Coordinates of C-alpha atoms and ligand atoms in Angstrom, one line a residue:
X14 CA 15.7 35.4 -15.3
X15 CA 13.0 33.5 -13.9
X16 CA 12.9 31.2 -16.8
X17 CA 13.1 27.9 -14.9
X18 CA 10.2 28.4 -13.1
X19 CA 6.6 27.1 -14.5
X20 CA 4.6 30.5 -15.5
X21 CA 2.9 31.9 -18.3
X22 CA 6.0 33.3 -20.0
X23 CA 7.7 29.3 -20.3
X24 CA 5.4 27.0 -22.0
X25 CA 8.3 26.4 -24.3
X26 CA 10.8 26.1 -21.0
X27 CA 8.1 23.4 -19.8
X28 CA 7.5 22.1 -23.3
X29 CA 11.1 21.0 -23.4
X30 CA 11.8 19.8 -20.0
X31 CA 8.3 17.4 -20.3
X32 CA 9.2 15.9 -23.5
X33 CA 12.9 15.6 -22.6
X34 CA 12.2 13.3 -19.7
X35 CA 9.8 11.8 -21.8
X36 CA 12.7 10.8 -24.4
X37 CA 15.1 10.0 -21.3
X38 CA 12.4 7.6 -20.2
X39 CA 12.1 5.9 -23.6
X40 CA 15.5 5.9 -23.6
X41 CA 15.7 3.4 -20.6
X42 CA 13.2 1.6 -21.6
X43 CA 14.8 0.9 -24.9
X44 CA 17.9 -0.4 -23.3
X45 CA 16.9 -2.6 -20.7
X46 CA 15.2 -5.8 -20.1
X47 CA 15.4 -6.1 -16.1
X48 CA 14.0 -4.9 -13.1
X49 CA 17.4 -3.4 -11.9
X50 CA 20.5 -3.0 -12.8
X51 CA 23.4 -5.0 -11.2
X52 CA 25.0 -2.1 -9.4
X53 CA 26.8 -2.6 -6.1
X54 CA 25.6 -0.6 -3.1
X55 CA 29.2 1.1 -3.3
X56 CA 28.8 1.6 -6.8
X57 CA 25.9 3.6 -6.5
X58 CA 27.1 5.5 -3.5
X59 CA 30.0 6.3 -6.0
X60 CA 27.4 7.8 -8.5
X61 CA 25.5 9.7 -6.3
X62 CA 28.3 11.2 -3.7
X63 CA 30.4 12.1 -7.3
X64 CA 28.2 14.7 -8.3
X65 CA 28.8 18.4 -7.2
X66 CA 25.2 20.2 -6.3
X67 CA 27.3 23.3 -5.6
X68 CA 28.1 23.4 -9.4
X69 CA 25.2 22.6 -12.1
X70 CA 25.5 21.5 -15.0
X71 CA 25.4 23.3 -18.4
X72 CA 21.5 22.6 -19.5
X73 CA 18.6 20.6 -18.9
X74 CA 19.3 17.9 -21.6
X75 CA 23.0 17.6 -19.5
X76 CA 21.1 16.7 -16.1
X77 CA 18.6 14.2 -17.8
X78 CA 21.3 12.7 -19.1
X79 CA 22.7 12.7 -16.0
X80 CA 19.6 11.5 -13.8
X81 CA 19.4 8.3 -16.7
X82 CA 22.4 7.3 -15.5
X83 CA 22.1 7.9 -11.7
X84 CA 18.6 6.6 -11.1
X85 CA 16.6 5.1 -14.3
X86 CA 19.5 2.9 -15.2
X87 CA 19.3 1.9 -11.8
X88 CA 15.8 1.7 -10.1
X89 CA 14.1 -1.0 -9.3
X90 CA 11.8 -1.5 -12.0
X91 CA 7.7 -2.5 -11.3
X92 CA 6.9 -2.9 -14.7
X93 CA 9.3 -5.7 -15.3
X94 CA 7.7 -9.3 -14.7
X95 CA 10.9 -9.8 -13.1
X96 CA 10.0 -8.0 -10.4
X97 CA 8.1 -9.9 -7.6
X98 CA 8.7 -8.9 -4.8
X99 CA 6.3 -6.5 -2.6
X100 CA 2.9 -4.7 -3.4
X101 CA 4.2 -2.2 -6.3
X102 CA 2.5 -1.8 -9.4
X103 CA 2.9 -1.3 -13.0
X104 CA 1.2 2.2 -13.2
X105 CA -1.8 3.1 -15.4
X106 CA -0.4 5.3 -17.9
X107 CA -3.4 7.9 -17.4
X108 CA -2.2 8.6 -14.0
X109 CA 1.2 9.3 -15.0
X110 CA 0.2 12.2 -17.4
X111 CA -2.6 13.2 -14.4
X112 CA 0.7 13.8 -12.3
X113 CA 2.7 15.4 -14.7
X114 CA -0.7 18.0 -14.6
X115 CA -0.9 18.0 -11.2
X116 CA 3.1 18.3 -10.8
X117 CA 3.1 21.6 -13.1
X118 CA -0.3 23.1 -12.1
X119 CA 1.0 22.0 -8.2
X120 CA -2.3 22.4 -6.9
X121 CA -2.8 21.7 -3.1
X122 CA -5.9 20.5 -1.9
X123 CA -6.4 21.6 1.6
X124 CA -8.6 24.4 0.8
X125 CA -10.9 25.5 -1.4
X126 CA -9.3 28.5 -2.3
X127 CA -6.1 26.7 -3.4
X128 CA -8.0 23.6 -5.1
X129 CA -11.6 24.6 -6.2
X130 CA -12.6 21.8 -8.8
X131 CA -9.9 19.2 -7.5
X132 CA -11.8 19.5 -3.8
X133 CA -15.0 18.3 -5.9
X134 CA -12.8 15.7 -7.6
X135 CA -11.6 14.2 -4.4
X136 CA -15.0 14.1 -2.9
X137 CA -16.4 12.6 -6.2
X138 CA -14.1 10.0 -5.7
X139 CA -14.2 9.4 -2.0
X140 CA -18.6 9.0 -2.6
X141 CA -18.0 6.9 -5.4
X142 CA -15.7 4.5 -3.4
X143 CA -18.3 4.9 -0.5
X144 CA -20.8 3.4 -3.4
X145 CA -18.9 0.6 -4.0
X146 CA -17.8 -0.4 -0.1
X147 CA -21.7 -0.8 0.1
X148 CA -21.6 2.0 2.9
X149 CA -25.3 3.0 3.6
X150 CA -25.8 6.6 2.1
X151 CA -28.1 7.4 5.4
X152 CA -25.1 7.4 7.6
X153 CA -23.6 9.5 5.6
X154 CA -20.1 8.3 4.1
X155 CA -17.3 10.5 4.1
X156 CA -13.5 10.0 3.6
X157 CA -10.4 11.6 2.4
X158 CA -6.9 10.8 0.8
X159 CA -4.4 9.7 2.4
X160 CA -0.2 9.0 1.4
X161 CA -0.8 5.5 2.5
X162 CA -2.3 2.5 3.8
X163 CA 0.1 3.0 6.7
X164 CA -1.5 6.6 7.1
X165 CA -5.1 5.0 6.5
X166 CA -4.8 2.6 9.7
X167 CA -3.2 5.3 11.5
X168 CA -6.0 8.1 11.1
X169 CA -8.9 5.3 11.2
X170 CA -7.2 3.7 14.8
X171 CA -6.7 7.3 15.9
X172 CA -10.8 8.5 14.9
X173 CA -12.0 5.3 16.9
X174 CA -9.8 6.2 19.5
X175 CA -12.1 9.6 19.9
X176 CA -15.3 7.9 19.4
X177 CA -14.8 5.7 22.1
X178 CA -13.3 8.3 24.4
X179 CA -16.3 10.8 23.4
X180 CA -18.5 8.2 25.5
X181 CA -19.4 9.2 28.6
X182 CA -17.5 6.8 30.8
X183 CA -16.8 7.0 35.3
X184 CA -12.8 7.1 34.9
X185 CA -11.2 10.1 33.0
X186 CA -9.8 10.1 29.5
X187 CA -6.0 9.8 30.6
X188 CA -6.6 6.6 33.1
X189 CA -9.0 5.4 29.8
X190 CA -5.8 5.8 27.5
X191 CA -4.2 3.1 29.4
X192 CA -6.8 0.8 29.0
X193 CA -7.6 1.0 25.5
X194 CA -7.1 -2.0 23.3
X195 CA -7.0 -2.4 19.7
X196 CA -7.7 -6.5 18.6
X197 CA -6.2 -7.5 15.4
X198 CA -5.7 -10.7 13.6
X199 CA -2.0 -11.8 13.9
X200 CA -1.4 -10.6 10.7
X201 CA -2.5 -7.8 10.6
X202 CA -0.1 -5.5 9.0
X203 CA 2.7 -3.8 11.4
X204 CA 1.0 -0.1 10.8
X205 CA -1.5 -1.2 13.3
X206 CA 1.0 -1.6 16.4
X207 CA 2.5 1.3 15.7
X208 CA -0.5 3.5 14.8
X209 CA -1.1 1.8 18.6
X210 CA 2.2 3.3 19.5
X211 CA 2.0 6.6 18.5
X212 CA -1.7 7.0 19.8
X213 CA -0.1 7.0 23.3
X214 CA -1.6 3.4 24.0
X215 CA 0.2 1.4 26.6
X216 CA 2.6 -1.2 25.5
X217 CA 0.7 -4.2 25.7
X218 CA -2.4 -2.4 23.8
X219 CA -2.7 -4.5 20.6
X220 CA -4.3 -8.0 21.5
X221 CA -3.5 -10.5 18.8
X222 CA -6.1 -12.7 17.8
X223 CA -4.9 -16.3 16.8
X224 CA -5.3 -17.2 12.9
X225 CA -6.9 -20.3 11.9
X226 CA -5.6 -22.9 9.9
X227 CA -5.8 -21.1 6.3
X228 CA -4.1 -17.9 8.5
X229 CA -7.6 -15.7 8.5
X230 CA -8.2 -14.0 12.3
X231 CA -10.3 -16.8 14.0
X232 CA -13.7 -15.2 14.6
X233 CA -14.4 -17.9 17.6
X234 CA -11.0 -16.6 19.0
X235 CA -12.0 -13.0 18.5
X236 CA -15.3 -13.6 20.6
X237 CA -13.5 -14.8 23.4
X238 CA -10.4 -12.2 23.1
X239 CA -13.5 -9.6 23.2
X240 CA -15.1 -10.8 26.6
X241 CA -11.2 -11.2 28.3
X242 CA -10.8 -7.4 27.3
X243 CA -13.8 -6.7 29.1
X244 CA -13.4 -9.2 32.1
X245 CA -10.3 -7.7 32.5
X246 CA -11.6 -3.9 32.5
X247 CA -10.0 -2.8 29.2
X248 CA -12.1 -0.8 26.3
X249 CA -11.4 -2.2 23.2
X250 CA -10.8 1.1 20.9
X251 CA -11.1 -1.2 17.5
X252 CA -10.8 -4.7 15.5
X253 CA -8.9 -4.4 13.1
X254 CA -9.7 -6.9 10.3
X255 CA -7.5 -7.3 7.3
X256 CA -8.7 -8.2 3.5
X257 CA -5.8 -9.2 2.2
X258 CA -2.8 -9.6 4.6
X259 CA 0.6 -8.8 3.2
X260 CA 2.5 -12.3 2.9
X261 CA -0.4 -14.5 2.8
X262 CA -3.2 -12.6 1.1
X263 CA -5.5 -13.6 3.6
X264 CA -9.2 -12.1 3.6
X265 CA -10.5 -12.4 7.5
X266 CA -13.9 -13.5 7.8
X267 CA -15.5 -9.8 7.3
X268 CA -19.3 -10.7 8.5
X269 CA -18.4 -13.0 11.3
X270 CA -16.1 -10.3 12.6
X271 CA -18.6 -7.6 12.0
X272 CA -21.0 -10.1 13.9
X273 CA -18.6 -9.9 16.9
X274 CA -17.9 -6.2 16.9
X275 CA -21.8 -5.0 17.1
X276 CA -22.2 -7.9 19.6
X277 CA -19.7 -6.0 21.9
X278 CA -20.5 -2.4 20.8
X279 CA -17.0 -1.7 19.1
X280 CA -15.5 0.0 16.0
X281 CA -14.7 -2.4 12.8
X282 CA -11.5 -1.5 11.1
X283 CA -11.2 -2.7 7.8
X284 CA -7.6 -2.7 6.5
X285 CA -8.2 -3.1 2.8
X286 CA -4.8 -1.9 1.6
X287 CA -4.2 -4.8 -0.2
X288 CA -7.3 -6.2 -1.2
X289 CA -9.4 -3.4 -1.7
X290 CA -8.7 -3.6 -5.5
X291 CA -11.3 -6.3 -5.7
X292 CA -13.8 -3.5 -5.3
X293 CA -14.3 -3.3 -8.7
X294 CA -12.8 -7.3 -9.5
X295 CA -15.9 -8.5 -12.1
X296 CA -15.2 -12.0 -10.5
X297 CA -14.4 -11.6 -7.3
X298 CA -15.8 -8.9 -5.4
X299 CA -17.7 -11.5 -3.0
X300 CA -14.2 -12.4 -1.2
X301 CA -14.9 -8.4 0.3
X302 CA -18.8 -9.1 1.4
X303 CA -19.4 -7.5 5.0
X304 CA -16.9 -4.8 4.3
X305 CA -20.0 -2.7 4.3
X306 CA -20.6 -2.8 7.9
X307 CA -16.9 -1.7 8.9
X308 CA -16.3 1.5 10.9
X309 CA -13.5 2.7 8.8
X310 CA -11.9 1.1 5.8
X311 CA -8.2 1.5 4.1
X312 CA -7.9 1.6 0.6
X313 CA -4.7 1.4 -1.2
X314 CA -5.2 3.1 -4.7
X315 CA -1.6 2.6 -4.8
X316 CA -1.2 -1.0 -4.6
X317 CA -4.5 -3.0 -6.6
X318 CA -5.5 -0.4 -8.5
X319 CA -2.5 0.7 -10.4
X320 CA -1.5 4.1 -9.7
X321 CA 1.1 5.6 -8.4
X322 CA 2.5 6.2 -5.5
X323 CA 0.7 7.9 -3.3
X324 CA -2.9 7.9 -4.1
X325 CA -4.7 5.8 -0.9
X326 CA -7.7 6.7 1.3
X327 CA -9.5 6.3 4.4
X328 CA -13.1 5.4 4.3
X329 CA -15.5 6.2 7.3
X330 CA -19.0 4.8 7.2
X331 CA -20.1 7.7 9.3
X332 CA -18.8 10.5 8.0
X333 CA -19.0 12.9 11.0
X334 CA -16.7 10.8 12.6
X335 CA -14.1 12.6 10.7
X336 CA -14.9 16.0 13.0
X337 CA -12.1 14.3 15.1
X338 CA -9.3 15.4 12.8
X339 CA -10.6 18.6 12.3
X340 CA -8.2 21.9 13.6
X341 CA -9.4 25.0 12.6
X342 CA -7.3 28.3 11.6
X343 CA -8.4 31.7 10.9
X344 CA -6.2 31.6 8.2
X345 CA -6.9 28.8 6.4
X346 CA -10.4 26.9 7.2
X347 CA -11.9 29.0 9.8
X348 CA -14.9 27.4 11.5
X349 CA -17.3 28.7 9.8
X350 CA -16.3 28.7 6.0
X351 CA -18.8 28.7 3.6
X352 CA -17.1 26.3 1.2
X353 CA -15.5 22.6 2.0
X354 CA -12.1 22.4 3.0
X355 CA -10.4 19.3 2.7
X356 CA -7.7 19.9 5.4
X357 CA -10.8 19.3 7.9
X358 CA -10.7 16.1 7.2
X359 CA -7.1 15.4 6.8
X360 CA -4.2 15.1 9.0
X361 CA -1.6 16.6 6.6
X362 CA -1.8 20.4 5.7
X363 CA -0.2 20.9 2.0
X364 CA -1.4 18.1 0.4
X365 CA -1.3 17.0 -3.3
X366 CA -4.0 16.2 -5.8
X367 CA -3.4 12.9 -5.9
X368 CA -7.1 11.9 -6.5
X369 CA -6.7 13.1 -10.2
X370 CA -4.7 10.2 -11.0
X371 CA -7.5 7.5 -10.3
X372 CA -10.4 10.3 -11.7
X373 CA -8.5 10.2 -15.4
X374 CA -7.9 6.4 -15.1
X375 CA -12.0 5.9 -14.2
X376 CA -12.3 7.8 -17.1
X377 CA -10.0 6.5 -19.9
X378 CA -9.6 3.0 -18.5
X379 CA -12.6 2.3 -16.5
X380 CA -13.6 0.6 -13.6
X381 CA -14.2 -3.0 -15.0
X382 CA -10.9 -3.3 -17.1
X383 CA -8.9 -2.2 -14.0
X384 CA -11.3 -4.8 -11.9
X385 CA -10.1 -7.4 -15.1
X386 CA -6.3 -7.0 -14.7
X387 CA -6.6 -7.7 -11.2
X388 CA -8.2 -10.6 -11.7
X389 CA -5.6 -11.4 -14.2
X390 CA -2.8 -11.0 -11.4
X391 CA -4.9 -13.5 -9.2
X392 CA -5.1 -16.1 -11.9
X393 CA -1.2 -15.4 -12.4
X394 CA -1.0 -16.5 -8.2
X395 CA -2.9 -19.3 -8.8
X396 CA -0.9 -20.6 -11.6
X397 CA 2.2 -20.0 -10.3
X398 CA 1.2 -22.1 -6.8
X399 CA 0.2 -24.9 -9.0
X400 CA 3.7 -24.3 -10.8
X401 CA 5.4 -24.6 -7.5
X402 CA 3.6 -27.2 -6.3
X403 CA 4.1 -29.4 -8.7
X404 CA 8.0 -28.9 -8.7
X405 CA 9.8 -31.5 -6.6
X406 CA 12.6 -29.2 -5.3
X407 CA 10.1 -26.8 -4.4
X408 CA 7.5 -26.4 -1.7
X409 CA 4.3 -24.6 -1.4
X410 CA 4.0 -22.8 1.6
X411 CA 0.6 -21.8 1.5
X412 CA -2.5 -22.0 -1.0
X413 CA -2.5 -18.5 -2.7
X414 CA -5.3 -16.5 -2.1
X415 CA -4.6 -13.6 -3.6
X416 CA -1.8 -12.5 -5.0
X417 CA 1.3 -13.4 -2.9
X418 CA 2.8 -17.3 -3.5
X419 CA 5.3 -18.1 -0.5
X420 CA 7.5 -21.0 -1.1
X421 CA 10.8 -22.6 -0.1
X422 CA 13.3 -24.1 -2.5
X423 CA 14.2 -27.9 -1.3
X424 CA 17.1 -29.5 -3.3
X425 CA 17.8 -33.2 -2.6
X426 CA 19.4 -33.6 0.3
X427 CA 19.3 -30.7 2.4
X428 CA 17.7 -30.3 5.9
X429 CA 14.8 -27.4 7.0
X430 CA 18.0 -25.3 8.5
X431 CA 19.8 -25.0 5.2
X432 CA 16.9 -24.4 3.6
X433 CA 15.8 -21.7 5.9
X434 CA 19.6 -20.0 5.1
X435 CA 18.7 -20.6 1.6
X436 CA 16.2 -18.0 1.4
X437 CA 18.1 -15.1 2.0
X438 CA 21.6 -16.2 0.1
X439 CA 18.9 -16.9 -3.3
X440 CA 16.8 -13.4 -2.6
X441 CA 19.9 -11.7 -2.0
X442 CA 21.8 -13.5 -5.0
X443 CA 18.9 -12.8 -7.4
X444 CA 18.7 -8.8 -6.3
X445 CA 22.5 -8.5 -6.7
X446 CA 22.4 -10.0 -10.1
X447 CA 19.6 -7.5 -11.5
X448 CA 17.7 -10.3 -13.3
X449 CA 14.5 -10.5 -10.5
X450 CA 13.7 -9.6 -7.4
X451 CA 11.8 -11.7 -4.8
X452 CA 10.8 -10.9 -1.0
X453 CA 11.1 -13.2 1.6
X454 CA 9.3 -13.3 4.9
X455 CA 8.5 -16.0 7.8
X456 CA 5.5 -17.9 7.8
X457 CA 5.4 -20.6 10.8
X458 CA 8.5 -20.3 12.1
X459 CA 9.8 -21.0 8.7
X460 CA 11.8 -18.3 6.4
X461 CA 10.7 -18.9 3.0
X462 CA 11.0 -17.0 -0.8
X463 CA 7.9 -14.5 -1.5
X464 CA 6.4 -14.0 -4.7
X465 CA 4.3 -11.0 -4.4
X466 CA 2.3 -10.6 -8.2
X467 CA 0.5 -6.6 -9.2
X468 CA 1.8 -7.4 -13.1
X469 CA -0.8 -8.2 -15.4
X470 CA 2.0 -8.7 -17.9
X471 CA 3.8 -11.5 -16.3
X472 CA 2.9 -15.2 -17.0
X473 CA 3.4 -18.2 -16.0
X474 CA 6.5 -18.3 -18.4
X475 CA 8.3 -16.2 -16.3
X476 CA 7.6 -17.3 -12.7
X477 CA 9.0 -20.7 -14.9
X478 CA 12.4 -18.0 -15.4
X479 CA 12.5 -16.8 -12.0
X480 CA 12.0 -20.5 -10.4
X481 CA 15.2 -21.8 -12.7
X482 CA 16.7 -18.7 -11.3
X483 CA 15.8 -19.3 -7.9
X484 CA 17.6 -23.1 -8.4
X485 CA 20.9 -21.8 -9.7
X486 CA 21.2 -19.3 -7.8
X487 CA 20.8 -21.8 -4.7
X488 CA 23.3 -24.2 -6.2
X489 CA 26.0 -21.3 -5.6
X490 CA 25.1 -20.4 -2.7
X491 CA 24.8 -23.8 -1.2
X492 CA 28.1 -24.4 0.2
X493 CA 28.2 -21.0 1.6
X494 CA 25.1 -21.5 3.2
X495 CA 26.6 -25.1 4.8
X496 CA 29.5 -22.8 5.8
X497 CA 26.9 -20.6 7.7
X498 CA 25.4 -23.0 9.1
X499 CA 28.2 -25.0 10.4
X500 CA 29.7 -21.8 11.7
Ligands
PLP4 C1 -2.4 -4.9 4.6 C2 -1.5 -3.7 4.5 N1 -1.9 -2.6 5.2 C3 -1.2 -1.5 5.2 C4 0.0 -1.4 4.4 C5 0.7 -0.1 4.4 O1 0.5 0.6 3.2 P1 1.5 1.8 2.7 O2 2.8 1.1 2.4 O3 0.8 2.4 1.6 O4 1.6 2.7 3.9 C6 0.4 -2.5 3.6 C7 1.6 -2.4 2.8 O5 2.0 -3.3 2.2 C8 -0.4 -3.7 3.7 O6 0.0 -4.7 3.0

């Protein structure tokens, strides 16, 4: 009785169970050479709604089995240079061993009394990434971890919200609400309008500063977005810069906007989701100079730095500022506890230890070599723009900056319309087949293919693949896609 659960009396239990999915994972690996399987949606809704979770099955070894075939055999694999599609990784195989720790131990961070050494881990962390943000230790850094860049913007927007609303101001917080602004670059990722959202903001609160040519937030645009705010008797809440936009890779021009935003007395928002992996890039760590004088800066462990999902955090240069999330409860963190609770700083309660996952990579990997296979990734972008660029039935959308390359496939003969249905009949044609997966988006107007590299593995050989990919599956699709079009 009781043998399935994790105690002192089942090492042997847990033993088992660990190296069995172990095996189950070698398994897969052994037998594929894809990022996904070419399983129909009905398929898989087959598999899954066929199994009976009223009756389990016989043994452990029966429901790995089982779980191969329902979900390894047919995940979408980031390991696999076929895959190209959005910001995933290839994990760091230190962090997978932290979370299988952290998985059995299940330690929960909020408190110190339910995390003791990981509370000092996480902080270790958070100062350490402080360090390398270039945040000056006499204000006092602070930050915590977060599931998610997503929850990063949100919990940064929402603390600059309260430091602006803390100032002593004629009108009263509710008529302030309505006049709150947050400025971001147009491209700014879509967790900024919606953090906007759920902060209670009105409807037309995010003002969207035009890009220049290369797609960075125009800093001459932002001055003059700043002073209509104020003309107009808004508060601006935050600018939101972005290093590293989603599609393009962009890095907005972080001094210039942190030139604007203590001209005009407001918060700096750094979302570094993307890019914030050049933190430790040996080359290329100047592309992030002025981050140091943001507010509050997203980091996405999860995406640059290769861990898994979720291990992100939000950065505060001052880091009193996080006081704002802080809800006390006599049973948990009562006001006046003698040791740090993390749940002060947090908007989740239970929360998991996900800071062990980067700790044991800093400390079998180290900083540098992760900084080096980033920078690897970027070369990759590089290469493969020069690849597509120098294809004549390909176009380069944009010069890669980091490590997105957006292009549209151009076949003799066929006009911007039926190359704009072309995207989604090739990225849907190569997904279906299992043998790569690609993202597209719209840039200008324009739909074209996306190319999003975190795989130090792949080379130039196989964005070669996936572009000969790309062109067959386009010469199948083309008469549907006329058919569409004439339609
Ligand atoms: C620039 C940027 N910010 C924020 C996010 C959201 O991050 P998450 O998916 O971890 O919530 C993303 C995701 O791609 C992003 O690219």
């Amino acid at each position: 009785m009781n043998d399935f659960l994790f105690t002192r009396r089942t090492p042997a239990q847990y033993a088992r169970a660990l190296h069995g999915a172990v095996d189950t994972v070698a398994v897969h690996l052994a037998g594929t050479d894809r990022p996904r399987s070419a399983a129909t949606p009905e398929e898989l809704e087959e598999l899954v709604g066929a199994v009976d979770l009223d009756r389990p099955l016989e043994d452990l070894d029966a429901v790995l089995e089982e779980t191969r075939r329902l979900y390894l055999d047919h995940a979408v694999h980031f390991h696999d240079p076929g895959y190209m599609a959005h910001l995933n990784c290839p994990v760091a195989i230190p962090a997978v061993a932290a979370d299988a720790l952290t998985a059995a131990v299940n330690t929960a961070v909020e408190t110190w009394d339910q995390s003791t050494t990981a509370t000092l881990v996480e902080q270790r962390l958070v100062d350490w990434t402080a360090a390398r943000i270039g945040f000056p230790a006499a204000d006092e850094p602070d930050g915590v971890f977060t599931s998610g860049g997503t929850q990063s913007n949100f919990q940064a927007l929402f603390t600059a919200r309260e430091d602006r609303l803390s100032r002593p101001h004629p009108l009263t917080r509710q008529e302030r609400l309505g006049r709150l602004r947050i400025v971001a670059g147009e491209h700014a990722h879509f967790s900024v309008a919606k953090a906007a959202h759920l902060l209670g903001l009105s409807a037309d609160a995010v003002v969207s500063v035009p890009a220049d040519r290369g797609g960075a937030l125009d800093a001459v645009a932002l001055e003059w977005v700043l002073h209509d705010v104020a003309a107009s008797g808004g508060e601006v809440a935050a600018v939101v810069a972005t290093a590293g936009s989603t599609d393009l890779g962009v890095i907005d021009p972080l001094p210039a906007v942190a030139d604007a935003c203590r001209g005009h007395d407001v918060w700096l928002h750094v979302d570094a989701a993307y890019g914030g992996g050049l933190l430790v890039s040996p080359t290329r760590r100047h592309l992030l100079d002025g981050i140091e004088r943001a507010d509050s800066v997203s980091v996405d462990f999860h995406k640059s730095w290769f861990q898994p999902v979720a291990a992100s955090a939000l950065m505060l240069r001052r880091g009193r500022n996080l006081r704002f999330s802080t809800w006390s409860a006599e049973y948990l963190n009562p006001r006046h506890a003698v040791r740090p609770n993390l749940v002060d700083k947090s908007l989740q309660t239970t929360r998991r230890f996900d800071a062990l996952k980067l700790w044991m990579t800093l400390r079998a990997v180290g900083a540098p070599e992760l900084g080096r296979a980033l920078d690897r990734v970027l070369d990759l972008a590089q290469e493969a723009g020069r690849i597509v660029a120098d294809a004549p039935d390909m176009e380069l959308v944009a010069r890669p900056v980091l490590s997105t390359v957006l292009f549209r496939h151009r076949p003799r003969g066929i006009d911007d319309a039926e190359a704009d249905r072309l995207v989604e009949a090739v990225r849907t044609a190569l997904f279906d087949s299992g043998r790569a997966v690609v993202a597209s988006t719209v840039v200008g107007g324009r739909r074209c293919l996306k190319f999003t590299f975190l795989n130090p593995v792949t080379t130039a050989a196989d964005v070669e693949r996936v572009l000969d990919l790309v062109r067959s599956a386009a010469r199948d699709a083309l008469p549907v896609a006329a058919a569409a079009g004439a339609r």
